[in-house]
């Protein structure tokens, strides 16, 4: 496809959110988010199917509502924000499954470690924004294994409970702006 004629869709961060959820002590869930991120979508020949997606989040923007936990997540025990200031995702396929449901596969890179993941995507539709720009909405969900991405810090309480589970749930709501 000639990139001179392609109109990119860009993530509107003010109308989007990137969250993750992880079990703490296997009894409750802690929710975190990245507050600084960007991304683009280059449509395929038939629209969003086969689109190319690129996304980055700033590790320093991580927020779980607890400064000490956020600082620990930014440390070498987890994301190592000093050496790896961003996490990134680059799609390898974006396949329509049915109606507004898609499967997105790609490579996620965290702290210098890359792993292939597949996420479920629901296209919420396309609408004209108040400033006259075309917008598209997507909800993206899936899970990753943090240890497969090099986030191997672990601890066990005196009672034998695991402090942080290996499975991390991703919940992302994205609004794109055309052009």
Coordinates of C-alpha atoms in Angstrom, one line a residue:
X1 CA 0.0 0.0 0.0
X2 CA 1.3 3.5 -0.9
X3 CA 1.8 5.3 2.5
X4 CA 1.4 8.7 0.7
X5 CA -2.3 8.0 0.4
X6 CA -2.9 6.4 3.7
X7 CA -4.7 8.3 6.4
X8 CA -3.5 7.3 9.8
X9 CA -5.8 7.2 12.8
X10 CA -4.2 8.4 16.0
X11 CA -5.0 7.6 19.6
X12 CA -6.9 10.4 21.4
X13 CA -5.4 10.0 24.9
X14 CA -7.9 12.3 26.5
X15 CA -10.7 9.9 25.5
X16 CA -8.8 6.7 26.1
X17 CA -7.5 4.6 29.0
X18 CA -5.0 1.9 29.4
X19 CA -5.5 -0.3 32.5
X20 CA -4.1 -3.5 33.9
X21 CA -5.3 -5.7 36.7
X22 CA -3.3 -8.2 38.8
X23 CA -4.2 -10.3 41.7
X24 CA -2.6 -9.4 45.0
X25 CA -2.2 -12.2 47.6
X26 CA -4.5 -14.1 45.3
X27 CA -7.5 -12.6 47.2
X28 CA -8.0 -9.2 45.7
X29 CA -7.3 -7.3 42.5
X30 CA -5.1 -4.2 42.1
X31 CA -5.8 -2.0 39.2
X32 CA -3.2 0.2 37.5
X33 CA -3.1 2.5 34.5
X34 CA -0.7 4.2 32.2
X35 CA -1.5 7.9 32.0
X36 CA 0.8 8.8 29.1
X37 CA 0.6 6.8 25.9
X38 CA 0.3 7.2 22.1
X39 CA -0.5 5.1 19.1
X40 CA -1.4 4.9 15.5
X41 CA -3.5 2.7 13.3
X42 CA -2.9 2.4 9.6
X43 CA -6.0 0.9 8.0
X44 CA -5.8 -2.1 5.8
X45 CA -7.2 -2.2 2.2
X46 CA -10.6 -3.1 3.6
X47 CA -10.7 -0.8 6.6
X48 CA -9.7 -1.8 10.0
X49 CA -9.3 -5.5 9.1
X50 CA -5.6 -6.1 8.5
X51 CA -4.7 -2.7 10.0
X52 CA -1.2 -2.1 11.3
X53 CA -1.3 -0.9 14.9
X54 CA 1.6 0.7 16.9
X55 CA 1.4 1.7 20.5
X56 CA 3.7 3.0 23.2
X57 CA 3.2 3.8 26.9
X58 CA 5.5 5.8 29.2
X59 CA 6.5 3.6 32.2
X60 CA 6.9 6.7 34.4
X61 CA 3.2 7.4 33.9
X62 CA 2.2 4.2 35.7
X63 CA -0.4 4.8 38.5
X64 CA -1.9 2.3 40.9
X65 CA -3.1 4.8 43.5
X66 CA -0.1 4.1 45.8
X67 CA 3.2 5.9 45.3
X68 CA 5.3 3.3 47.0
X69 CA 3.8 0.5 44.7
X70 CA 4.2 2.7 41.7
X71 CA 7.9 3.4 42.5
X72 CA 8.4 -0.4 43.0
X73 CA 6.8 -1.1 39.6
X74 CA 9.2 1.4 38.0
X75 CA 12.2 -0.2 39.7
X76 CA 14.5 -2.9 38.3
X77 CA 12.2 -5.5 40.1
X78 CA 9.6 -4.9 37.4
X79 CA 9.6 -2.4 34.5
X80 CA 13.1 -0.9 35.0
X81 CA 11.9 2.5 33.8
X82 CA 15.4 4.0 34.0
X83 CA 16.7 1.7 31.3
X84 CA 13.4 0.9 29.5
X85 CA 11.3 4.1 29.7
X86 CA 8.5 2.7 27.3
X87 CA 6.5 -0.4 26.7
X88 CA 5.5 -0.9 23.1
X89 CA 3.2 -3.0 21.0
X90 CA 3.3 -3.6 17.2
X91 CA 0.6 -5.7 15.6
X92 CA 1.3 -8.5 13.2
X93 CA -2.4 -9.2 12.4
X94 CA -5.8 -7.7 13.0
X95 CA -8.4 -10.2 12.0
X96 CA -12.2 -9.7 11.9
X97 CA -13.9 -12.6 13.6
X98 CA -17.6 -11.6 13.4
X99 CA -19.5 -8.3 13.2
X100 CA -17.5 -5.9 15.4
X101 CA -15.3 -8.5 17.0
X102 CA -11.6 -8.8 16.1
X103 CA -8.5 -10.7 17.2
X104 CA -5.3 -8.6 17.3
X105 CA -2.0 -10.4 17.5
X106 CA 1.4 -8.6 17.9
X107 CA 4.6 -8.2 19.7
X108 CA 4.6 -6.5 23.1
X109 CA 8.0 -5.3 24.5
X110 CA 8.4 -4.6 28.2
X111 CA 11.8 -4.0 29.8
X112 CA 13.6 -5.1 26.7
X113 CA 11.7 -8.5 26.5
X114 CA 9.4 -9.2 23.6
X115 CA 6.6 -11.7 23.5
X116 CA 3.7 -12.4 21.1
X117 CA 0.2 -11.8 22.5
X118 CA -3.3 -12.0 21.1
X119 CA -6.0 -9.7 22.4
X120 CA -9.8 -9.5 21.9
X121 CA -11.0 -6.3 20.3
X122 CA -14.5 -4.9 20.0
X123 CA -15.1 -2.1 17.5
X124 CA -17.6 0.3 19.1
X125 CA -18.3 2.2 15.9
X126 CA -17.4 5.3 14.1
X127 CA -18.8 8.8 14.8
X128 CA -18.3 12.4 13.9
X129 CA -16.7 14.4 16.8
X130 CA -17.9 17.8 17.9
X131 CA -15.0 19.5 16.0
X132 CA -16.0 17.7 12.8
X133 CA -13.3 15.0 12.9
X134 CA -14.1 11.3 12.4
X135 CA -13.5 9.1 15.4
X136 CA -13.5 5.3 16.0
X137 CA -13.8 3.5 19.3
X138 CA -12.3 0.1 20.4
X139 CA -12.3 -1.9 23.6
X140 CA -9.3 -4.3 23.9
X141 CA -9.0 -7.1 26.4
X142 CA -6.7 -9.9 27.1
X143 CA -4.1 -11.4 29.5
X144 CA -0.4 -11.6 29.5
X145 CA 2.0 -13.6 31.7
X146 CA 4.3 -11.1 33.3
X147 CA 7.1 -13.6 33.8
X148 CA 7.2 -14.3 30.1
X149 CA 8.1 -10.6 29.7
X150 CA 10.9 -10.7 32.2
X151 CA 8.9 -9.2 35.1
X152 CA 9.9 -12.1 37.4
X153 CA 10.0 -10.4 40.8
X154 CA 8.1 -12.6 43.2
X155 CA 7.6 -12.9 47.0
X156 CA 5.7 -15.2 49.2
X157 CA 4.2 -14.2 52.6
X158 CA 5.0 -16.0 55.8
X159 CA 1.6 -17.8 55.4
X160 CA 2.7 -19.0 51.9
X161 CA 0.5 -16.6 49.8
X162 CA 2.0 -15.4 46.5
X163 CA 2.2 -11.6 46.6
X164 CA 1.7 -10.9 42.9
X165 CA 0.1 -13.3 40.4
X166 CA 1.8 -14.1 37.1
X167 CA -1.3 -13.3 35.0
X168 CA -2.0 -9.7 34.2
X169 CA -5.3 -8.7 32.6
X170 CA -5.3 -5.8 30.1
X171 CA -8.3 -3.6 29.7
X172 CA -7.9 -0.8 27.1
X173 CA -10.5 1.6 25.8
X174 CA -9.2 3.6 22.8
X175 CA -10.8 6.4 20.8
X176 CA -9.0 7.1 17.5
X177 CA -9.1 10.3 15.5
X178 CA -8.8 10.0 11.7
X179 CA -6.1 12.0 10.0

